[in-house]
Short mmCIF file of C-alpha atoms and ligand atoms in Angstrom, two decimals:
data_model
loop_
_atom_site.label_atom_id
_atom_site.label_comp_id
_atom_site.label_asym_id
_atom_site.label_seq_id
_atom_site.Cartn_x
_atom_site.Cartn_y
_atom_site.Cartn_z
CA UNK A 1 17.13 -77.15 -33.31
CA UNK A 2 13.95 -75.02 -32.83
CA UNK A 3 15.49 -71.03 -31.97
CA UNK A 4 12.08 -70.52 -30.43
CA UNK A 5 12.36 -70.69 -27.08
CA UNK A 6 9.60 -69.94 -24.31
CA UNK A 7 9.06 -66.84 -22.81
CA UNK A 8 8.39 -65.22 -19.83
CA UNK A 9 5.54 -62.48 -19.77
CA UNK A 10 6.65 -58.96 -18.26
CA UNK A 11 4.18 -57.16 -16.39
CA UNK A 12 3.35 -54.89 -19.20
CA UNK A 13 2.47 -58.11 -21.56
CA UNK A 14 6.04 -58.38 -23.87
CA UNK A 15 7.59 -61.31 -24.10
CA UNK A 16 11.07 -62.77 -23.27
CA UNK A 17 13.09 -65.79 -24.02
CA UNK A 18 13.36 -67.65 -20.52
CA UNK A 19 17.01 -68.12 -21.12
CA UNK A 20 19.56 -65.20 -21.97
CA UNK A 21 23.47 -64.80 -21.95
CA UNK A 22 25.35 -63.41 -18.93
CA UNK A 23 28.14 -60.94 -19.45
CA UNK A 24 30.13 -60.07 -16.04
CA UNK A 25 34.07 -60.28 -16.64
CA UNK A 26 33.43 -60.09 -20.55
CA UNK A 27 36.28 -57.98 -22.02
CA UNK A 28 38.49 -58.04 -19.31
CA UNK A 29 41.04 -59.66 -21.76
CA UNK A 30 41.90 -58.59 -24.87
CA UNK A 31 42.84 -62.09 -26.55
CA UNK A 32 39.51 -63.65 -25.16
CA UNK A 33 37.22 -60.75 -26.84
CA UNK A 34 37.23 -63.02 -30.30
CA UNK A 35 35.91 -66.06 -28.31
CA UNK A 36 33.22 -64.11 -26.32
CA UNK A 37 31.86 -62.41 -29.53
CA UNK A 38 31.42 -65.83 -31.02
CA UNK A 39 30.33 -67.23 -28.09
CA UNK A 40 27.26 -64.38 -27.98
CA UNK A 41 26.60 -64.44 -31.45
CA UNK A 42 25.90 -68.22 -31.38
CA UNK A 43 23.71 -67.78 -28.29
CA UNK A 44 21.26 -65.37 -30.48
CA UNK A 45 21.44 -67.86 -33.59
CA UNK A 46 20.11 -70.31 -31.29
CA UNK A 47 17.39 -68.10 -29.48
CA UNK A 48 19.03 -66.77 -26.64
CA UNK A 49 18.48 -63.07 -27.62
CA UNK A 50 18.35 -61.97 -24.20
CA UNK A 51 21.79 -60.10 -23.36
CA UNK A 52 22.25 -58.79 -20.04
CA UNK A 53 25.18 -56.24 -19.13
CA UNK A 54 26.41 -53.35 -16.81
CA UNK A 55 28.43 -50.04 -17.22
CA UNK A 56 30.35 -52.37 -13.96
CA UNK A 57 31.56 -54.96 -16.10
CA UNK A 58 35.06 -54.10 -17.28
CA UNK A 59 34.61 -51.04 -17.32
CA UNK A 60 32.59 -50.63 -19.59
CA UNK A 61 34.70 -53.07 -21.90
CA UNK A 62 31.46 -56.06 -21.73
CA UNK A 63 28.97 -53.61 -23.05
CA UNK A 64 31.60 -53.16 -26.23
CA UNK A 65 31.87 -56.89 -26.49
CA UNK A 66 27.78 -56.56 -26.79
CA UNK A 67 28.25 -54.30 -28.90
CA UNK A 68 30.09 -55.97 -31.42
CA UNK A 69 28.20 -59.17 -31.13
CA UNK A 70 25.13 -57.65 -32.13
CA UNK A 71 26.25 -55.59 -34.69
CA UNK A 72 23.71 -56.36 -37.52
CA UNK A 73 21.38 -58.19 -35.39
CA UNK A 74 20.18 -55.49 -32.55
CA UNK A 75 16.48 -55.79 -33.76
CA UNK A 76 16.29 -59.36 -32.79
CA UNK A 77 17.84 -58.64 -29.52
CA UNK A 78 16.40 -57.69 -26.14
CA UNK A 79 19.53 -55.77 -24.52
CA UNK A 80 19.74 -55.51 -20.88
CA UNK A 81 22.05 -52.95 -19.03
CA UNK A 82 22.59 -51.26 -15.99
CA UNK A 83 23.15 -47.99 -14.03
CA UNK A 84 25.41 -48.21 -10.99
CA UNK A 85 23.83 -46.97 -7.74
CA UNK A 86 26.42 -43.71 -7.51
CA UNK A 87 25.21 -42.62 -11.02
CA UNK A 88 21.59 -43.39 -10.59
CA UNK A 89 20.76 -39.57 -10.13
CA UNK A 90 18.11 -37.62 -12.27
CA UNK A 91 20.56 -36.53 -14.88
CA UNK A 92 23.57 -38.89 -13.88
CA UNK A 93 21.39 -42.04 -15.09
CA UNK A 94 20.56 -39.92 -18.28
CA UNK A 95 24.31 -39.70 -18.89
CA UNK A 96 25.28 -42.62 -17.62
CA UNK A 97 22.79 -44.46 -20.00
CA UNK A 98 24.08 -42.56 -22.77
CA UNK A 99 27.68 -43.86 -22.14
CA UNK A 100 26.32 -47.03 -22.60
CA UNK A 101 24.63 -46.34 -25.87
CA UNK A 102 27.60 -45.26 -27.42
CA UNK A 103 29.81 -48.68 -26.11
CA UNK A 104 26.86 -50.71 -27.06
CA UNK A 105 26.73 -48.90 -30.42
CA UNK A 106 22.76 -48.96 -30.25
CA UNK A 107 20.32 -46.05 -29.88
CA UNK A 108 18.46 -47.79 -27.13
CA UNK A 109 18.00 -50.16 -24.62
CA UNK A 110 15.07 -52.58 -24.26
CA UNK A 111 15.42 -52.86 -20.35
CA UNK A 112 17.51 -50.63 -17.82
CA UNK A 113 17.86 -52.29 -14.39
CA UNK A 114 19.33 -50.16 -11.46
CA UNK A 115 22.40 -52.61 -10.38
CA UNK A 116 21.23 -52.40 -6.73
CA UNK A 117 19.97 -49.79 -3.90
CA UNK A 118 22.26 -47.23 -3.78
CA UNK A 119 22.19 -43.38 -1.50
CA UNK A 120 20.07 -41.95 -3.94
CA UNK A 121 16.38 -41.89 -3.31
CA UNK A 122 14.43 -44.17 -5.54
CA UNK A 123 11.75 -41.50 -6.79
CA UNK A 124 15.31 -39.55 -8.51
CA UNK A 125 16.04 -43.02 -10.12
CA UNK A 126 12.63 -43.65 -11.24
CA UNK A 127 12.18 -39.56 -12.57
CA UNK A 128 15.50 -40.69 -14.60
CA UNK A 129 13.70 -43.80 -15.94
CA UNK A 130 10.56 -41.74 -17.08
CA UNK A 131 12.88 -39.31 -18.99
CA UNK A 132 14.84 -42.37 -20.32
CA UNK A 133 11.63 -44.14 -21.64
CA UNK A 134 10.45 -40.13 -23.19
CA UNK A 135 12.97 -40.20 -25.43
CA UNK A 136 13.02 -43.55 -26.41
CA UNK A 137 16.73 -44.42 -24.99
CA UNK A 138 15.06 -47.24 -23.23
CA UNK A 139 11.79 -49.23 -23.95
CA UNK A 140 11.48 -50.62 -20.49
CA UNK A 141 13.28 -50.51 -16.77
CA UNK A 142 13.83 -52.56 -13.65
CA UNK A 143 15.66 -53.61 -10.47
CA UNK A 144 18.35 -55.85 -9.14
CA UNK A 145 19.21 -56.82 -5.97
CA UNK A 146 16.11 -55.62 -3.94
CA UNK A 147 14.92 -57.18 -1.44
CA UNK A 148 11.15 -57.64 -1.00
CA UNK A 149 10.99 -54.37 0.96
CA UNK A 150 12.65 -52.56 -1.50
CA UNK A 151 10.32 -53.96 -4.03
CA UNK A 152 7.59 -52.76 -1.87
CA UNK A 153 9.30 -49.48 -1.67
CA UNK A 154 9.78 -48.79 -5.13
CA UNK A 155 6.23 -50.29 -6.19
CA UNK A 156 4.64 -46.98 -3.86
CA UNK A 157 6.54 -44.46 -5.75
CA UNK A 158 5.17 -42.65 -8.64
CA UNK A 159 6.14 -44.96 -12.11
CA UNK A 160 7.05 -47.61 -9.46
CA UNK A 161 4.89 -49.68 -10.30
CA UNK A 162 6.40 -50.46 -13.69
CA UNK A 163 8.73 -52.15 -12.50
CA UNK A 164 9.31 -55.02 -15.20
CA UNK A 165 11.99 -56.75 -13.19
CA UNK A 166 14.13 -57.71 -10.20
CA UNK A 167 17.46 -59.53 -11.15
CA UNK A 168 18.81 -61.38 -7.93
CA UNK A 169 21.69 -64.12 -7.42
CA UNK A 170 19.19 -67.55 -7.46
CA UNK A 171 20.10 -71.29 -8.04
CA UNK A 172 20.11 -74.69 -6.45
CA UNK A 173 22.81 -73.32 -3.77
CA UNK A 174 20.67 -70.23 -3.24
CA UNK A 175 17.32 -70.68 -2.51
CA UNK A 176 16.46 -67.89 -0.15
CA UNK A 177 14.09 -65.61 -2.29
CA UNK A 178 11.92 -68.52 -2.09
CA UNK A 179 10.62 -67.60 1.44
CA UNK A 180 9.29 -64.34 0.72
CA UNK A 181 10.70 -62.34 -2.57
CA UNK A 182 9.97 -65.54 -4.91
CA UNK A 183 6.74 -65.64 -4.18
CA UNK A 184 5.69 -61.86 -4.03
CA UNK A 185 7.43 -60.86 -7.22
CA UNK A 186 5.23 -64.05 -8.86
CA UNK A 187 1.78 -62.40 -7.56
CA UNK A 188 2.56 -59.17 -8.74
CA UNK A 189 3.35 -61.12 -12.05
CA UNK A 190 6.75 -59.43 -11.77
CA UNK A 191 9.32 -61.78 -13.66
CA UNK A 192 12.64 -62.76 -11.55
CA UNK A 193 16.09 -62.59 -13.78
CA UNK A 194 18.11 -65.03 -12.05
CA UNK A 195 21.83 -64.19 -12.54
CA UNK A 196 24.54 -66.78 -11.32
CA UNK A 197 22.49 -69.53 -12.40
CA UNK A 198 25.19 -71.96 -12.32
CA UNK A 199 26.79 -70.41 -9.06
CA UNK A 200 29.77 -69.21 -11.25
CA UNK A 201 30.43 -72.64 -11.81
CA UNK A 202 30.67 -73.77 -8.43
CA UNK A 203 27.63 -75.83 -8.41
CA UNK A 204 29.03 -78.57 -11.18
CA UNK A 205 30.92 -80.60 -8.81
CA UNK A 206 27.92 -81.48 -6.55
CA UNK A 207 25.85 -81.47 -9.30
CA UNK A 208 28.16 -84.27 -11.09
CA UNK A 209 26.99 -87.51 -9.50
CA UNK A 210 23.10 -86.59 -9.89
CA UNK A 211 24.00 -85.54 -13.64
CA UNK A 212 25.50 -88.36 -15.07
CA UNK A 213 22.58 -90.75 -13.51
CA UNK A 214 20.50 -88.78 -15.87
CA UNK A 215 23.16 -88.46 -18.78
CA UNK A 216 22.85 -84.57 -18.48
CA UNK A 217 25.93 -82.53 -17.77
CA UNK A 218 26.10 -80.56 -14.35
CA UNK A 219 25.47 -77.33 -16.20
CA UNK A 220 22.05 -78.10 -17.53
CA UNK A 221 20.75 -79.59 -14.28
CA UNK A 222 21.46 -76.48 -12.75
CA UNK A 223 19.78 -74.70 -15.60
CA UNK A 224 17.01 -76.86 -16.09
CA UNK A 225 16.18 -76.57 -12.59
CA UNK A 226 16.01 -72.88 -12.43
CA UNK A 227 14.04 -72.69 -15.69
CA UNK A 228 11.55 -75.10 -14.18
CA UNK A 229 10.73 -72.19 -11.72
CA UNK A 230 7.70 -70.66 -12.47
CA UNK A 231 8.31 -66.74 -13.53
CA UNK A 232 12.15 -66.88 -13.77
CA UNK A 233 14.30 -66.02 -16.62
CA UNK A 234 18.02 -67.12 -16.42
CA UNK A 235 21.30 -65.70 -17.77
CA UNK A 236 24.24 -67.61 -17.86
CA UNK A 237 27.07 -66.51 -18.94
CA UNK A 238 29.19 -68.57 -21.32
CA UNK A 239 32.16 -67.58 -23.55
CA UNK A 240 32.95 -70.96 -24.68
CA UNK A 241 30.97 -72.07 -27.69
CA UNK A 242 30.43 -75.67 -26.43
CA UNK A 243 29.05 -74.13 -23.31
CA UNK A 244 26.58 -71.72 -25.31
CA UNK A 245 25.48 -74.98 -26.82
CA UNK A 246 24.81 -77.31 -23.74
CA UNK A 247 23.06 -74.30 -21.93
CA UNK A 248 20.69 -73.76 -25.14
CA UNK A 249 19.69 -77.81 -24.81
CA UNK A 250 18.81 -77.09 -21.04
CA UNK A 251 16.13 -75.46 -21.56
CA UNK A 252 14.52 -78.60 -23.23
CA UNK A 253 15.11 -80.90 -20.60
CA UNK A 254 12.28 -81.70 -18.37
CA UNK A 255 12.83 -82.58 -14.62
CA UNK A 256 10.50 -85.50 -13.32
CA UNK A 257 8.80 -84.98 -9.85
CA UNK A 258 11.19 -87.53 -8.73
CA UNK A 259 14.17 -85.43 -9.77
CA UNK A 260 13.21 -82.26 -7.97
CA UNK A 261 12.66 -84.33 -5.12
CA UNK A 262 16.05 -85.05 -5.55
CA UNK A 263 17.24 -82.09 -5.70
CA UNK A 264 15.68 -80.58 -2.89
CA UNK A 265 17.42 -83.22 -0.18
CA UNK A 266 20.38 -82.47 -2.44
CA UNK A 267 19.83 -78.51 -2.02
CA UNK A 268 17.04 -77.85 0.89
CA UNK A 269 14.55 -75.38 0.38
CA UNK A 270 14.42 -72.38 2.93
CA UNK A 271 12.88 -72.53 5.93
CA UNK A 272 13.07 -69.15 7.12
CA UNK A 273 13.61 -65.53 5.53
CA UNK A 274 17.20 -64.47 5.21
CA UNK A 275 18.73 -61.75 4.06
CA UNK A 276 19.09 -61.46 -0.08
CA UNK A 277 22.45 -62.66 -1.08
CA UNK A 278 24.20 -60.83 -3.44
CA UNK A 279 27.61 -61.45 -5.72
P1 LIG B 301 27.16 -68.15 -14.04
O1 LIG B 301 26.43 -67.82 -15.26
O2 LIG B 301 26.46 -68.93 -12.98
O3 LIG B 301 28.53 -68.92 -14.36
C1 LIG B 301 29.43 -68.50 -15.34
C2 LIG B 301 30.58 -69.50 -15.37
O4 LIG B 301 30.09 -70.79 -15.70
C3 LIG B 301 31.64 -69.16 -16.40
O5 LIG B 301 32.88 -69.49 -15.83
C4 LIG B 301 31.33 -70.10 -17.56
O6 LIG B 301 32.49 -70.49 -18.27
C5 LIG B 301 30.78 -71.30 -16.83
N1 LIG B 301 29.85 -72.06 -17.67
C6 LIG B 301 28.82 -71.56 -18.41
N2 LIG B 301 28.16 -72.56 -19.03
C7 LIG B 301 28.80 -73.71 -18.69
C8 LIG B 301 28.63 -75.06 -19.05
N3 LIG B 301 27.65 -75.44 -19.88
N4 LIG B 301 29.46 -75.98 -18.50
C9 LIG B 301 30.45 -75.61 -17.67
N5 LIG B 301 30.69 -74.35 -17.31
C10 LIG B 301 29.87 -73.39 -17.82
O7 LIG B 301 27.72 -66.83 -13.30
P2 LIG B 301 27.68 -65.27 -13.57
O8 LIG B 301 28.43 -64.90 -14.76
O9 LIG B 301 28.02 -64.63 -12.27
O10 LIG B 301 26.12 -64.96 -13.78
C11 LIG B 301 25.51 -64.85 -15.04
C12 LIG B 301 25.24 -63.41 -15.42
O11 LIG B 301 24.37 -62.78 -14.49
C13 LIG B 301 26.50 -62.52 -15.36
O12 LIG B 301 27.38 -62.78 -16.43
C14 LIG B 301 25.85 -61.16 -15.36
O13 LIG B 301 25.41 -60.80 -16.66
C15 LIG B 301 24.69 -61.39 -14.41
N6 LIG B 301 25.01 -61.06 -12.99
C16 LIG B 301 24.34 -60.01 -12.42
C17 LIG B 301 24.63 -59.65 -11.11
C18 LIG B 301 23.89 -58.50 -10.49
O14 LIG B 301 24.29 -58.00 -9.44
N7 LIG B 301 22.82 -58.04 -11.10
C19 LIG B 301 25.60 -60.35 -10.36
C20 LIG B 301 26.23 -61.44 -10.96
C21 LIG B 301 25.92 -61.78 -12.27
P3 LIG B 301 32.90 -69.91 -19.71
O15 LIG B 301 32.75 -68.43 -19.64
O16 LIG B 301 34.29 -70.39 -19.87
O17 LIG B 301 31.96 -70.50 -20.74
#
């Protein structure tokens, strides 16, 4: 199988793989830790060098799973973490960023995303950024969870406007963002990180009769279709092998015009703005 997968363009012209690997509820359990380090560590063999994490997961325990998994490997990796709203302070992102360092066992991160909008005023998260990025603990940072007037907010403040990302809950079941933040982020050439691509799972069932018509499994449909979007990245999360494996083949399958017809009666677009959901 080719490892070369396509990319999505960041704002400041580097590259990603569109597909990546999901972490939430990662070392939570000690006997599972073995299976989700082999599960990650066959997701980069087969391209998906795209890992996305958060001091919020476990505790702090995913970001050691990451840490194992790309032991030996963290130059082909782009490794994605995030600051939680309380610690997103001038120095309490600095230090918070640093406790993820030492978990992920890695001198720096290629992209720090602020989990979502928090008390503390953007321009202090974005001065924390800048200081990140000075000395070299991260390469690039983002958002998640903003809505399009947050994104609006946070593009007016000073370094705002390097935004690289905004990760928000998007797939077949939750079309929302695109009304409004969809199409804004794709103007500004501002990539969307789609997390929950698979709606934790609870999208295969509907998903099952349209599937096996096509002699894909649920899984991909749902993956397929989001990586069809133009400007999206998506990061399932998988800690069985044989899941790694099926959502790696998704992002070869092409959707005909008469499938995304399909799946739009199946899964309606919006057809007004609504609030950003969030999980
Ligand atoms: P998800 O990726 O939509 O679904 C994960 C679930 O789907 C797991 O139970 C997984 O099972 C299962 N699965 C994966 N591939 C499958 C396949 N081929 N066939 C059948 N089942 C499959 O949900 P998610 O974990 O919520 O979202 C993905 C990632 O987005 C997270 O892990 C996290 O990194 C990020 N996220 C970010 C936010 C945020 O606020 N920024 C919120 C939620 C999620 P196994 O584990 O058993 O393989």
């Amino acid at each position: 199988m080719n490892t070369d997968l396509r990319t999505v363009d960041l704002p400041n012209g580097k590259r990603v793989p569109v597909l990546g690997q999901g972490t939430w509820h990662m070392g939570e359990v000690e006997k599972r830790r073995g299976a989700e380090i082999e599960a990650l560590r066959l997701g980069i063999d087969l391209g998906m060098t795209l890992i996305d994490t958060a001091e919020m997961y476990a505790d702090g325990g995913a970001e050691k799973v990451v840490g194992e998994a790309i032991s030996g490997c963290r130059s082909d990796v782009y490794l994605v973490s995030k600051v939680y709203p309380h610690n997103a302070s001038r120095k309490g992102a600095v230090a918070a960023c640093e406790r993820s360092l030492r978990r992920l066992k890695t001198d720096y991160l290629d992209l720090y995303l602020l989990h979502w909008r928090g008390a503390i005023p953007l321009e202090e998260t974005l001065s924390a950024f800048g200081d990140l990025q000075r000395t070299g603990k991260i390469r690039d940072f983002g958002v998640s969870n903003f809505e399009e007037s947050d994104m609006e907010q946070i593009l007016e403040e000073p370094g705002g406007e390097r935004t690289a990302t905004n990760q928000v809950l998007y797939n077949l079941q939750r079309r929302g963002i695109e009304w409004d933040l969809l199409p804004w982020c794709r103007q500004r050439r501002i990539p969307v990180m789609a997390y929950s691509p698979i709606e934790q799972g609870r999208l295969l069932a509907s998903l099952r009769p349209f599937s096996e018509r096509r002699g894909l499994l649920p899984a991909q449909v749902a993956l397929a279709w989001v990586l069809c979007q133009e400007g999206v990245i998506a990061i399932p999360k998988a800690s069985n092998i044989q899941h790694v494996s099926e959502n790696r083949a998704a992002v070869d399958i092409v959707l005909s015009a008469e499938d995304l017809a399909e799946l739009d009666d199946l899964y309606p677009r919006p057809t007004r703005k609504t609030p950003l959901e969030m999980l």
